[in-house]
XYZ file of C-alpha atoms in Angstrom:
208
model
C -37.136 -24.573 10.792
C -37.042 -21.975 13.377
C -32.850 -22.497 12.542
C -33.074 -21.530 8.969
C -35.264 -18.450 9.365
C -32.782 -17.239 11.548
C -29.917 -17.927 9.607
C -31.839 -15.838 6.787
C -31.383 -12.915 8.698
C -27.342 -13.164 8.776
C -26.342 -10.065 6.770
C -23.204 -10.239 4.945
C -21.123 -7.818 2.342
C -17.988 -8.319 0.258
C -15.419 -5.634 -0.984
C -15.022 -5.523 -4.781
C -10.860 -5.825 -4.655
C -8.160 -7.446 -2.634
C -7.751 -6.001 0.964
C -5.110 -6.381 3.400
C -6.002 -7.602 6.874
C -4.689 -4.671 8.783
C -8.129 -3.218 8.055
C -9.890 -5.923 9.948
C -12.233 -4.322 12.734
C -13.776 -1.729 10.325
C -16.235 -3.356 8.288
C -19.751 -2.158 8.974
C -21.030 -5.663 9.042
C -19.622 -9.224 9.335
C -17.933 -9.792 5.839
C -16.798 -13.300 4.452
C -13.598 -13.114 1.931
C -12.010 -15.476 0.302
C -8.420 -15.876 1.996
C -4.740 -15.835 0.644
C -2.739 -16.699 3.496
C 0.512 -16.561 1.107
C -0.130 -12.503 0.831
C -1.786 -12.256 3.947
C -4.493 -10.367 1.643
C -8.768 -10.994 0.891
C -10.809 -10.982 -1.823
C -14.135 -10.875 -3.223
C -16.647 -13.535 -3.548
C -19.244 -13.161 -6.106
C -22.129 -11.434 -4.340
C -25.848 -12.080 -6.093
C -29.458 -11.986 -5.023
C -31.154 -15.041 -5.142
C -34.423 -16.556 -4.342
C -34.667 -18.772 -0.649
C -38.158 -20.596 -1.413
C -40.399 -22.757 0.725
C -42.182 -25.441 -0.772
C -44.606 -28.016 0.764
C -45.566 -31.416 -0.931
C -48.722 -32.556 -0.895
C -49.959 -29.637 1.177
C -47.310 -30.785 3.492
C -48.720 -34.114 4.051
C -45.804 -35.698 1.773
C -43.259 -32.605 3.627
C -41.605 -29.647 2.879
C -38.175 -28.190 1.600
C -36.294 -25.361 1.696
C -33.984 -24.107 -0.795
C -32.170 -20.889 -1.986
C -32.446 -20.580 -6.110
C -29.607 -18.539 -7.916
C -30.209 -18.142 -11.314
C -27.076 -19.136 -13.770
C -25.271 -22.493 -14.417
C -21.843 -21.215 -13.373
C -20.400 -18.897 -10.978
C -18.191 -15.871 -12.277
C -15.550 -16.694 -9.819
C -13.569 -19.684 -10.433
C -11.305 -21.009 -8.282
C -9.295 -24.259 -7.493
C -9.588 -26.437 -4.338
C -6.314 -25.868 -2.682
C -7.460 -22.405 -2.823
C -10.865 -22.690 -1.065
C -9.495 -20.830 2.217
C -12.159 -18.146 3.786
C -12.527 -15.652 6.723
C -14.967 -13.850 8.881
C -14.294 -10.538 9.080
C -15.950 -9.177 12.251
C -18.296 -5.768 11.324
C -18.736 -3.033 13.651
C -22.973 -2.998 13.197
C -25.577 -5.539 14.875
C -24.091 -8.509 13.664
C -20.651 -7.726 15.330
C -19.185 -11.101 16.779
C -18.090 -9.276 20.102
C -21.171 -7.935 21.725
C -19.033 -6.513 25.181
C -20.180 -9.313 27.643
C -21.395 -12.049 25.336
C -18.977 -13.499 22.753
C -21.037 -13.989 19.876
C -19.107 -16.355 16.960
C -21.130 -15.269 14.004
C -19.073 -18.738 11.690
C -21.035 -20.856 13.169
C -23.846 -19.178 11.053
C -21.895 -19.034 8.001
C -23.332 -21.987 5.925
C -21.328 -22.995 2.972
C -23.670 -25.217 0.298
C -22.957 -27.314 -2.542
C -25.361 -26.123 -5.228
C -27.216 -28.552 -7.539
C -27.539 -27.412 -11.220
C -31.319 -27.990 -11.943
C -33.208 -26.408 -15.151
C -30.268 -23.967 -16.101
C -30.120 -22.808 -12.302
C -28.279 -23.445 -8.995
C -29.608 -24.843 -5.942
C -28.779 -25.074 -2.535
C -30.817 -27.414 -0.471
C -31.241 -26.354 3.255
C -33.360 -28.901 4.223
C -36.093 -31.484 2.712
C -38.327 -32.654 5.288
C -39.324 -35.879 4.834
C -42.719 -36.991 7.490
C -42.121 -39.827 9.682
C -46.016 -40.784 8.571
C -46.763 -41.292 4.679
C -50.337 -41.756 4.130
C -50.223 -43.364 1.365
C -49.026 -45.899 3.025
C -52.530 -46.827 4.374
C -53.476 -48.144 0.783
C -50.817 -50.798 1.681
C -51.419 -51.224 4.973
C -47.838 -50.669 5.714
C -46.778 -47.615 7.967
C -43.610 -45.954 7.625
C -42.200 -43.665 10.647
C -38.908 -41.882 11.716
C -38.908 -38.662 9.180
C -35.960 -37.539 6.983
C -34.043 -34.685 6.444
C -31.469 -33.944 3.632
C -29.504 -30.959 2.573
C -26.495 -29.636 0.471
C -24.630 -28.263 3.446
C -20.674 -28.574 3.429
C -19.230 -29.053 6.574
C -16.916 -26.857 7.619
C -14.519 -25.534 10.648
C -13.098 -22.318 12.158
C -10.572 -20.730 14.016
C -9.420 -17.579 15.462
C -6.683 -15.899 13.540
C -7.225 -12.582 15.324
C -9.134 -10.248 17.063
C -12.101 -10.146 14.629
C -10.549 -12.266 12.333
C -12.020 -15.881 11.776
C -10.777 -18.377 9.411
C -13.387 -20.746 7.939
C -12.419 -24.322 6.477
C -14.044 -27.123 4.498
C -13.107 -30.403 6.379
C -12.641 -31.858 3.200
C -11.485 -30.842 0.186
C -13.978 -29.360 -2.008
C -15.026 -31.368 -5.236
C -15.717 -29.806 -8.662
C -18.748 -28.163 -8.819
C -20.856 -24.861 -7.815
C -21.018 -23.050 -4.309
C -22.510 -20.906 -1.933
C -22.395 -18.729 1.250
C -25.581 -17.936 2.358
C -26.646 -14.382 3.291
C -28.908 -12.201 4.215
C -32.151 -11.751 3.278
C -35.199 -9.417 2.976
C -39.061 -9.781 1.911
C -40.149 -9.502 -1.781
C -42.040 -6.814 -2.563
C -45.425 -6.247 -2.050
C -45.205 -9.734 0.603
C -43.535 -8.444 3.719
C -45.077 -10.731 5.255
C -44.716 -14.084 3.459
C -41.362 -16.581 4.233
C -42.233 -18.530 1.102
C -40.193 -16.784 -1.595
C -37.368 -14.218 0.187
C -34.810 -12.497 -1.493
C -31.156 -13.745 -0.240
C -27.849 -12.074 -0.614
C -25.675 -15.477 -1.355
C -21.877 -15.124 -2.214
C -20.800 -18.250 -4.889
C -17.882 -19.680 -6.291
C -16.752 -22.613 -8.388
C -14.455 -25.110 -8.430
C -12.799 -26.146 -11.239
């Protein structure tokens, strides 16, 4: 859990038209494009707010999930599988992947989710904790043990293309459906101090 919180605080930004690469390097922060190796160029994912929410079952005796909730069926940005090609674009602020002495790969924190369409939203699923104990269990006098975890994630590789330039893959082609970078993320107002209900940057797509 200690993971995702972290993750939450991964800020992210997009530019708003295609960019050549020969800009690389002067970001502010770490920026994740969608990539068009033919052109050599980037583009925009669609950036929205949504909602990452914490939820325990049963006052956490049954467990607890995590999700992020964007509102909207569909993604404005459509795009098709062959064409699901993305980079890192190393910023020059605190999230900078090159810290001087430490080499700090900030893909391995860019989480790419499948979204489940639930109730005219999206949802990405960062983990649903499942307890190794159910007590309800006792009424049957059968104990359960070994706890669960599922999640939405896609897995994905990377690769240096450049100096500040990371390339980030799904290992399999991508099926139809809605997805989502997760970004950063800041306190609702009026809770600063609550991790229940956070507002996320998340940058989506779809595949058609």
């Amino acid at each position: 859990m200690k993971n995702l919180m972290l993750l939450s605080c991964i800020f992210f930004s997009v530019t708003t038209k295609g960019q050549d690469i020969s800009s690389i390097g002067n970001a502010p922060t770490n920026e994740i494009k969608l990539y068009h190796p033919s052109t050599d160029t980037q583009s925009s994912l669609n950036k929205t707010i949504a909602v990452s929410k914490r939820k325990k079952k049963l006052g956490g005796f049954a467990g607890v999930s995590f999700t992020v909730e964007i509102e909207g069926e569909r993604s404005p940005l459509r795009i098709n599988a062959d064409s699901a090609i993305f980079v890192l674009e190393q910023g020059t602020g605190m999230f900078s992947m090159d810290t001087g002495t430490i080499a700090f790969d900030a893909s391995q924190f860019i989480l790419l989710y499948k979204l489940n369409v639930i109730g005219g939203g999206r949802v990405a699923v960062q983990g649903d904790y499942k307890p190794g104990f159910n007590p309800l269990s006792l009424l049957s006098n059968a104990v359960s043990s070994g706890g669960k975890n599922t999640d939405t994630r896609v897995t994905t590789s990377s690769k240096q293309l450049k100096k500040g330039l990371t390339q980030i893959l799904p290992k399999n082609k991508l099926e139809k459906g809605e997805y989502a970078f997760l970004g950063g993320g800041s306190p609702e107002e009026g809770d600063v101090t609550s991790i229940k209900n956070v507002k996320v940057f998340v940058y989506t797509f779809g595949i058609d």
